[in-house]
Every structure is written in C-alpha cells, then in structure tokens.
C-alpha cells in the first residue's frame, strides 16, 4: 500500500523539492493533496503530473483560474484559509508536509495536530509563534511532528531514543550566510541581490534573507526549544560556514553526536518521508579527504537578529508572534529595496519595543499580535525608507 502524502505549499522551494524526492522514491508514495498560495499555473502543472484528489489555493481568484485550467481533470479545487485547513484534514492521508512560508501555515498545522495527524514540518514560523499554545494544549509530540529543517532533522537523527534528561545541550550550526565576517561598514552597503545568494543552500527568498541576518537561526532556536522540549540555556548556536555538520547533540556524559552530509534539503525531506527506515538515493556524498570544517562564535553585534529572537523566546507570550510578523514585513521591505539590510533588525527591534506582551496567549491574542505588529512594522519601515 502506498504512503499518502499531502503537501501544503507545493509550489515553494521545499514543496518542489519534496515532489522531486517523491519522484525518486517511486510508486510507494502517492501525492493526494497539493496546496499553494496563488501560483495557479505551477499548481495546475503539478496536479496534471501527480493526480491528487484535492488542490487548494489561498487566493480565491487564483483558485477560480485553477478550476478553469483543471476542468475535466477530476481533482477537487478549494480556496482560502478554510481550503488549507481542509487540505490538512483530508481523509486517508499518512503524512502532511507543511512547506508554506510564514504565518499562514499555523492554522492548518494546528488542525492537523488536533486530528492526530503526523506532520513533516518545514514551516518554522508555526512553532515560533504558536509553540507556547501548542505546548499548553499538549499537542507537541515529536512522534507526530517530524522536522524537515536540516538542523532539527540532524538533532532528531542524533538524539535517537535518548530521553530529554540525557541531553546536555543541542548545538545548532549556522552557515553565517553570505555576509559572515562582514563588519558594520560593509553591512551598510549590502544589497538584496547579494543577500539572496546563499553560499551553500538552495532556498526560498524569505529564508535566504533570514539566513543572511541570522534571524533564521534565531527562529530555529525557538523551533528547537519546542520540538525537543529544552530550555533556551540548553541550545547553543555555532557558526560553521561549510554547512556539512547540520547540528549536534551533546549528551550528559560529554559525548557529542553530529549529523553530516553535503548540504541538500532533499536529504532531511527524504528522512521524514521514509522514517523510520532509510532508503537509498543518489544524493552527493560527503568525502572528508581534503575538506576542512571550521567553527566560530556568532557575531551577535553585527547580526543582532539572533539575540532579538532569543529575547522574544525568553519573554514568550505574544512577543515571538510580534518578532515574526515584524521580520516578515522588514524582509519584504528589504527585498523591495525600501529599507537597508541593517534596517531589518532595527524594524524588528522597534516593533518589539512598542509591543505590549500578552502572557499565556490564546489563538486570538496571537492573531491580534500578528496583525498589529505588521501594521507597526510597516510604519517603522516606512519611516526608515531612504535613511541610511
Ligand atoms: Mg535550517
């Protein structure tokens, strides 16, 4: 019997790579549900190739276009937030891959967990903003949330069946991004085009910029805290520019296990799809001869986003939602050329300073914090436009 997969966010970078992994794995994996935001052309091509039962677009008008393109194909089409939740709950699915970008992934993620679904999670924002609520509701269960993020997949693979009490700390590696080693003056001059060229990883634009600011690692610290039920003191960040070691686990006896491979997202994606077994593939192998692996302390001064994220995690409540919303706004303002690279962190910091935190938030509080923080961040970014 085939393993039935739903991919939410199938037209993005992780979604496309998940489909390519499924192509390699063969017919024991079948794609039953595909969703995207508004890219109806690519989604219609994917539907023709994979013949899912349901296709969903968040954008209602794009969904109408999709219906027109797919007439006679025998694939149901839904739209909007309800459609994304319908996709996460579609009957008979064995694994829901959450590959959306940003906050939009949260509702379907919660819906899937509440129904006891197994979820392969690439959408780190869902845990960053909602981890606290999910923890309170008892929905965080590593047996049902399989990490797709390469660092968290590494920790998952290294920790094996060890209990939380056997783990001294986890060491998340960071490539440092394209501006690793840059000083303040050099960072003043960097452009979006330069930030979008990641030295090691092929990723979508939002996460590539987050990687350049180190916000990505900050979000991953929060993600790791919830996924592995660890306090922030037990999570360390190490810059490792070669991106060969994807993360490490240090146990209480001082033994450290690391997971290594050439950087390629298809490996953590495949591990989540085939778990608990491993399957052969043709991905490039890491050959150690002549290779050097380096480790550095993160530059917390020139890349303040890492500590902003940790500060948001420490305070908790609605502050991580505020951080995430402000960052999404700031990153798109930077990609559009409206603000400078350094203004990303400034926008996030100022938005956080102006946010009044609600402790023990419910979903409404989180949605409200997300909404108001976006408006505030837009105002702050607009004030910084053109200012060096
Ligand atoms: Mg990562």
JSON list of N, CA, C and O and ligand atoms in Angstrom, two decimals, residues 124 148-152 173 201 203 207 216-217 220 223 246 265, ligand 1:
[
{"chain": "A", "resi": 124, "resn": "UNK", "atom": "N", "xyz": [8.74, 26.83, 10.00]},
{"chain": "A", "resi": 124, "resn": "UNK", "atom": "CA", "xyz": [9.19, 27.04, 11.38]},
{"chain": "A", "resi": 124, "resn": "UNK", "atom": "C", "xyz": [8.38, 28.09, 12.10]},
{"chain": "A", "resi": 124, "resn": "UNK", "atom": "O", "xyz": [8.24, 28.08, 13.31]},
{"chain": "A", "resi": 148, "resn": "UNK", "atom": "N", "xyz": [11.59, 18.95, 9.20]},
{"chain": "A", "resi": 148, "resn": "UNK", "atom": "CA", "xyz": [12.20, 18.99, 7.86]},
{"chain": "A", "resi": 148, "resn": "UNK", "atom": "C", "xyz": [13.38, 19.94, 7.81]},
{"chain": "A", "resi": 148, "resn": "UNK", "atom": "O", "xyz": [14.21, 19.86, 6.93]},
{"chain": "A", "resi": 149, "resn": "UNK", "atom": "N", "xyz": [13.40, 20.88, 8.74]},
{"chain": "A", "resi": 149, "resn": "UNK", "atom": "CA", "xyz": [14.50, 21.82, 8.80]},
{"chain": "A", "resi": 149, "resn": "UNK", "atom": "C", "xyz": [15.78, 21.00, 8.98]},
{"chain": "A", "resi": 149, "resn": "UNK", "atom": "O", "xyz": [15.81, 20.06, 9.80]},
{"chain": "A", "resi": 150, "resn": "UNK", "atom": "N", "xyz": [16.84, 21.33, 8.24]},
{"chain": "A", "resi": 150, "resn": "UNK", "atom": "CA", "xyz": [18.02, 20.46, 8.24]},
{"chain": "A", "resi": 150, "resn": "UNK", "atom": "C", "xyz": [18.64, 20.34, 9.64]},
{"chain": "A", "resi": 150, "resn": "UNK", "atom": "O", "xyz": [19.06, 19.25, 10.04]},
{"chain": "A", "resi": 151, "resn": "UNK", "atom": "N", "xyz": [18.67, 21.45, 10.39]},
{"chain": "A", "resi": 151, "resn": "UNK", "atom": "CA", "xyz": [19.28, 21.41, 11.73]},
{"chain": "A", "resi": 151, "resn": "UNK", "atom": "C", "xyz": [18.48, 20.52, 12.67]},
{"chain": "A", "resi": 151, "resn": "UNK", "atom": "O", "xyz": [19.02, 19.74, 13.45]},
{"chain": "A", "resi": 152, "resn": "UNK", "atom": "N", "xyz": [17.17, 20.67, 12.59]},
{"chain": "A", "resi": 152, "resn": "UNK", "atom": "CA", "xyz": [16.31, 19.92, 13.52]},
{"chain": "A", "resi": 152, "resn": "UNK", "atom": "C", "xyz": [16.23, 18.45, 13.12]},
{"chain": "A", "resi": 152, "resn": "UNK", "atom": "O", "xyz": [16.12, 17.59, 13.98]},
{"chain": "A", "resi": 173, "resn": "UNK", "atom": "N", "xyz": [24.03, 24.40, 14.15]},
{"chain": "A", "resi": 173, "resn": "UNK", "atom": "CA", "xyz": [25.03, 25.05, 13.31]},
{"chain": "A", "resi": 173, "resn": "UNK", "atom": "C", "xyz": [24.35, 26.05, 12.39]},
{"chain": "A", "resi": 173, "resn": "UNK", "atom": "O", "xyz": [23.21, 25.87, 11.97]},
{"chain": "A", "resi": 201, "resn": "UNK", "atom": "N", "xyz": [23.16, 26.82, 0.43]},
{"chain": "A", "resi": 201, "resn": "UNK", "atom": "CA", "xyz": [21.83, 26.21, 0.36]},
{"chain": "A", "resi": 201, "resn": "UNK", "atom": "C", "xyz": [20.98, 26.83, -0.74]},
{"chain": "A", "resi": 201, "resn": "UNK", "atom": "O", "xyz": [21.04, 28.03, -0.97]},
{"chain": "A", "resi": 203, "resn": "UNK", "atom": "N", "xyz": [17.37, 27.83, -1.33]},
{"chain": "A", "resi": 203, "resn": "UNK", "atom": "CA", "xyz": [16.18, 28.03, -0.51]},
{"chain": "A", "resi": 203, "resn": "UNK", "atom": "C", "xyz": [15.34, 29.15, -1.10]},
{"chain": "A", "resi": 203, "resn": "UNK", "atom": "O", "xyz": [15.77, 29.87, -1.99]},
{"chain": "A", "resi": 207, "resn": "UNK", "atom": "N", "xyz": [13.61, 32.87, 3.48]},
{"chain": "A", "resi": 207, "resn": "UNK", "atom": "CA", "xyz": [14.54, 32.18, 4.39]},
{"chain": "A", "resi": 207, "resn": "UNK", "atom": "C", "xyz": [16.00, 32.51, 4.03]},
{"chain": "A", "resi": 207, "resn": "UNK", "atom": "O", "xyz": [16.87, 32.53, 4.90]},
{"chain": "A", "resi": 216, "resn": "UNK", "atom": "N", "xyz": [17.14, 33.60, 10.82]},
{"chain": "A", "resi": 216, "resn": "UNK", "atom": "CA", "xyz": [16.77, 32.20, 10.61]},
{"chain": "A", "resi": 216, "resn": "UNK", "atom": "C", "xyz": [17.24, 31.33, 11.77]},
{"chain": "A", "resi": 216, "resn": "UNK", "atom": "O", "xyz": [16.50, 30.48, 12.26]},
{"chain": "A", "resi": 217, "resn": "UNK", "atom": "N", "xyz": [18.48, 31.59, 12.23]},
{"chain": "A", "resi": 217, "resn": "UNK", "atom": "CA", "xyz": [18.99, 30.76, 13.34]},
{"chain": "A", "resi": 217, "resn": "UNK", "atom": "C", "xyz": [18.24, 31.07, 14.62]},
{"chain": "A", "resi": 217, "resn": "UNK", "atom": "O", "xyz": [17.97, 30.17, 15.43]},
{"chain": "A", "resi": 220, "resn": "UNK", "atom": "N", "xyz": [15.15, 29.28, 14.52]},
{"chain": "A", "resi": 220, "resn": "UNK", "atom": "CA", "xyz": [15.42, 27.85, 14.71]},
{"chain": "A", "resi": 220, "resn": "UNK", "atom": "C", "xyz": [15.70, 27.49, 16.16]},
{"chain": "A", "resi": 220, "resn": "UNK", "atom": "O", "xyz": [15.41, 26.37, 16.60]},
{"chain": "A", "resi": 223, "resn": "UNK", "atom": "N", "xyz": [12.29, 27.18, 17.49]},
{"chain": "A", "resi": 223, "resn": "UNK", "atom": "CA", "xyz": [11.73, 25.94, 16.93]},
{"chain": "A", "resi": 223, "resn": "UNK", "atom": "C", "xyz": [12.27, 24.72, 17.70]},
{"chain": "A", "resi": 223, "resn": "UNK", "atom": "O", "xyz": [11.52, 23.83, 18.11]},
{"chain": "A", "resi": 246, "resn": "UNK", "atom": "N", "xyz": [25.18, 19.41, 10.23]},
{"chain": "A", "resi": 246, "resn": "UNK", "atom": "CA", "xyz": [23.89, 20.12, 10.21]},
{"chain": "A", "resi": 246, "resn": "UNK", "atom": "C", "xyz": [23.37, 20.44, 11.60]},
{"chain": "A", "resi": 246, "resn": "UNK", "atom": "O", "xyz": [22.47, 21.27, 11.73]},
{"chain": "A", "resi": 265, "resn": "UNK", "atom": "N", "xyz": [18.65, 19.96, 0.90]},
{"chain": "A", "resi": 265, "resn": "UNK", "atom": "CA", "xyz": [17.40, 19.80, 1.66]},
{"chain": "A", "resi": 265, "resn": "UNK", "atom": "C", "xyz": [16.69, 18.49, 1.35]},
{"chain": "A", "resi": 265, "resn": "UNK", "atom": "O", "xyz": [15.85, 18.03, 2.11]},
{"chain": "B", "resi": 1, "resn": "LIG", "atom": "MG1", "xyz": [17.51, 25.38, 8.77]}
]
